[in-house]
C-alpha positions in Angstrom: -20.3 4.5 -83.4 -18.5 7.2 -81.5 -17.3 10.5 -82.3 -14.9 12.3 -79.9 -15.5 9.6 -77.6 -19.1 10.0 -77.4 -22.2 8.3 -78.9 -22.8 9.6 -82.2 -26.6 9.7 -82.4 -27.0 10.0 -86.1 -24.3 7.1 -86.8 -26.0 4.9 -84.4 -29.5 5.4 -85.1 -29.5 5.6 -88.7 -27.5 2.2 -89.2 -30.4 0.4 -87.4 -33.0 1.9 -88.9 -35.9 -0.6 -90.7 -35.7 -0.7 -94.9 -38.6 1.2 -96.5 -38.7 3.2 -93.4 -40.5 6.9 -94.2 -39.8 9.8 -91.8 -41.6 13.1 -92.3 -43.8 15.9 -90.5 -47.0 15.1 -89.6 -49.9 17.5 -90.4 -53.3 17.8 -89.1 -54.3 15.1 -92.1 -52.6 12.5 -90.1 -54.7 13.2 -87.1 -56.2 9.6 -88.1 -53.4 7.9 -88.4 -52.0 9.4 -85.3 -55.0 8.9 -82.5 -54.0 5.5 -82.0 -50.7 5.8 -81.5 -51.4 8.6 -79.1 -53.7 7.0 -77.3 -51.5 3.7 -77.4 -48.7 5.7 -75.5 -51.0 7.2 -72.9 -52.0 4.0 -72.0 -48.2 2.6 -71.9 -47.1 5.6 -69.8 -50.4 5.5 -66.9 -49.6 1.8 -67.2 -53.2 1.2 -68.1 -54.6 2.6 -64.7 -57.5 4.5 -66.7 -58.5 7.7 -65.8 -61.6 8.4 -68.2 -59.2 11.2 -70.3 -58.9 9.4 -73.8 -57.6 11.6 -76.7 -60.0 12.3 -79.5 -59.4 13.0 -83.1 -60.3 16.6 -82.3 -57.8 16.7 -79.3 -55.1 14.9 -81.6 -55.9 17.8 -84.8 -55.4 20.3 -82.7 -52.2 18.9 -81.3 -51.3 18.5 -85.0 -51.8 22.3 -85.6 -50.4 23.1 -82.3 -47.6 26.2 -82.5 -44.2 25.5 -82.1 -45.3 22.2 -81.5 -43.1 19.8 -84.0 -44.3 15.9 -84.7 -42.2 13.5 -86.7 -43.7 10.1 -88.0 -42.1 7.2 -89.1 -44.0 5.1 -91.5 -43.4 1.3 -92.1 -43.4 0.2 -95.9 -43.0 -3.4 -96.7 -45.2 -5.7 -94.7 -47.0 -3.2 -92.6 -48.0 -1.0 -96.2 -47.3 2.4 -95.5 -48.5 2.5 -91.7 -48.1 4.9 -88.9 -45.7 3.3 -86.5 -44.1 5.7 -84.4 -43.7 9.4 -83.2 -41.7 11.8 -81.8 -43.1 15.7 -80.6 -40.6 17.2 -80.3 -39.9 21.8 -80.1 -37.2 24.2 -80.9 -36.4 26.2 -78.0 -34.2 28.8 -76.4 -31.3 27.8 -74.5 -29.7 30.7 -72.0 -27.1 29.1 -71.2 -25.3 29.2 -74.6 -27.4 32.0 -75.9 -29.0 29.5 -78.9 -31.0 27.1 -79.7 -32.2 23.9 -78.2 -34.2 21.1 -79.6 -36.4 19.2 -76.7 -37.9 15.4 -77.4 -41.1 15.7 -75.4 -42.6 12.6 -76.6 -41.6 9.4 -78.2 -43.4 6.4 -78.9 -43.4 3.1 -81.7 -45.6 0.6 -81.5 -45.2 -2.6 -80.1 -45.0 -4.4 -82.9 -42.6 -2.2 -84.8 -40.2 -2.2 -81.5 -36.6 -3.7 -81.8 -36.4 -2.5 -85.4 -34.2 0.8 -85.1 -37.6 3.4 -85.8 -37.4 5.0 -82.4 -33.2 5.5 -83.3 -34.5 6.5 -86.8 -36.8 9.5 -85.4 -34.1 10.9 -83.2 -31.4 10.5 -86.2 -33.9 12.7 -87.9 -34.6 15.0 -85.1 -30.8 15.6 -84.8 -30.4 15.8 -88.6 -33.1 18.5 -88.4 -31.4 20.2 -85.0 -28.2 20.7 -86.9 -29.6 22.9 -89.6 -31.2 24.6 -87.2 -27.9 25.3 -85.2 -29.2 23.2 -82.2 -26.8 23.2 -79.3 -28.0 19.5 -78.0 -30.6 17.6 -78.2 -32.6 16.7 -75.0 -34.9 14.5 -73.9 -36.4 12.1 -70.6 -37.4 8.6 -70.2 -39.3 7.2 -67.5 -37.3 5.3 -65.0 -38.8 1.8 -65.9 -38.3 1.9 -69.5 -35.3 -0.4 -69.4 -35.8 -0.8 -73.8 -35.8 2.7 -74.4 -32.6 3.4 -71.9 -30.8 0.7 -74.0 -31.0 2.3 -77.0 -30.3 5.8 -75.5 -27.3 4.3 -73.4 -26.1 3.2 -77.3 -26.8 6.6 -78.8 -26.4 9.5 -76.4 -24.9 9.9 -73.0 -26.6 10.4 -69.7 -27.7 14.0 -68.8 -25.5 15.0 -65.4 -29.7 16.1 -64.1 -32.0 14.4 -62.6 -35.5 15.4 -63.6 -38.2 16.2 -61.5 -42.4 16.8 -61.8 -44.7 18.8 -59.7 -48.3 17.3 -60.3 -50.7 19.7 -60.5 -53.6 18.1 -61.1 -54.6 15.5 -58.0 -54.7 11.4 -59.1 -52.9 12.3 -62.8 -49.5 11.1 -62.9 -47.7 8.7 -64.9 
């Protein structure tokens, strides 16, 4: 779907998203539910070169109750019963450039097993449901350069940023 000749993320994403499919705002009581997932992802990202720092369910409550920090889980009913299957962390932050507001995916991630069955399109329908009543400008977000799944989806739902991002490791042998 296209509006104004561009991808129209909440079209797109929402007509692929699974049946029985539960979106909310996680709280620090789904810090269970949540720590494999996180952990899950870390792995995925580092490619699973391990470098001894595993999150804990202290480290992941924390997160939870983190400030400005905003975490949106998607919950398969059906045959997987209810279960965390995906995430998105996400913030609300100040855009100069337009003088207002700008949401910023930091984190995404759906299990393997729940892949190819429109969740990750589902969390960022919600997040840009949730970015226009907040009077979001856009909606922004990265992908590493070797996720070719994730790019389709986004190549079907958004259109390429005119950046280029770029990291500055600061701490020596972490990167991902």
């Amino acid at each position: 779907m296209t509006v104004n000749g561009r991808p129209s993320p909440v079209g797109a994403a929402a007509s692929a998203a699974t049946p029985g499919l539960v979106l909310r705002e996680l709280d620090p009581a789904d810090a269970t539910g949540l720590l494999p997932l996180i952990a899950a992802y870390g792995e995925a990202l580092s490619h699973g070169q391990d470098n001894g720092d595993k999150p804990d369910l202290a480290y992941v409550e924390r997160l939870l109750a983190e400030s400005g920090v905003i975490i949106r889980g998607a919950f398969a009913g059906d045959d997987m019963n209810g279960k965390l299957v995906g995430f998105a962390l996400f913030y609300d932050l100040p855009e100069a450039i337009s003088r207002r507001r700008a949401g910023q995916i930091d984190d995404l991630y759906v299990l393997p097993e729940a892949r190819g069955q429109g969740v990750a399109g589902a969390l960022i329908a919600d997040i840009v449901a949730e970015g226009r009543k907040r009077g979001w400008i856009q909606l922004r977000w990265m992908v590493p350069h070797d996720n070719l799944g994730a790019q389709r989806l986004y190549d079907r739902i958004a259109e390429a940023a005119p950046w280029k991002n770029y990291v500055i490791w600061l701490e020596p042998g972490v990167s991902w």
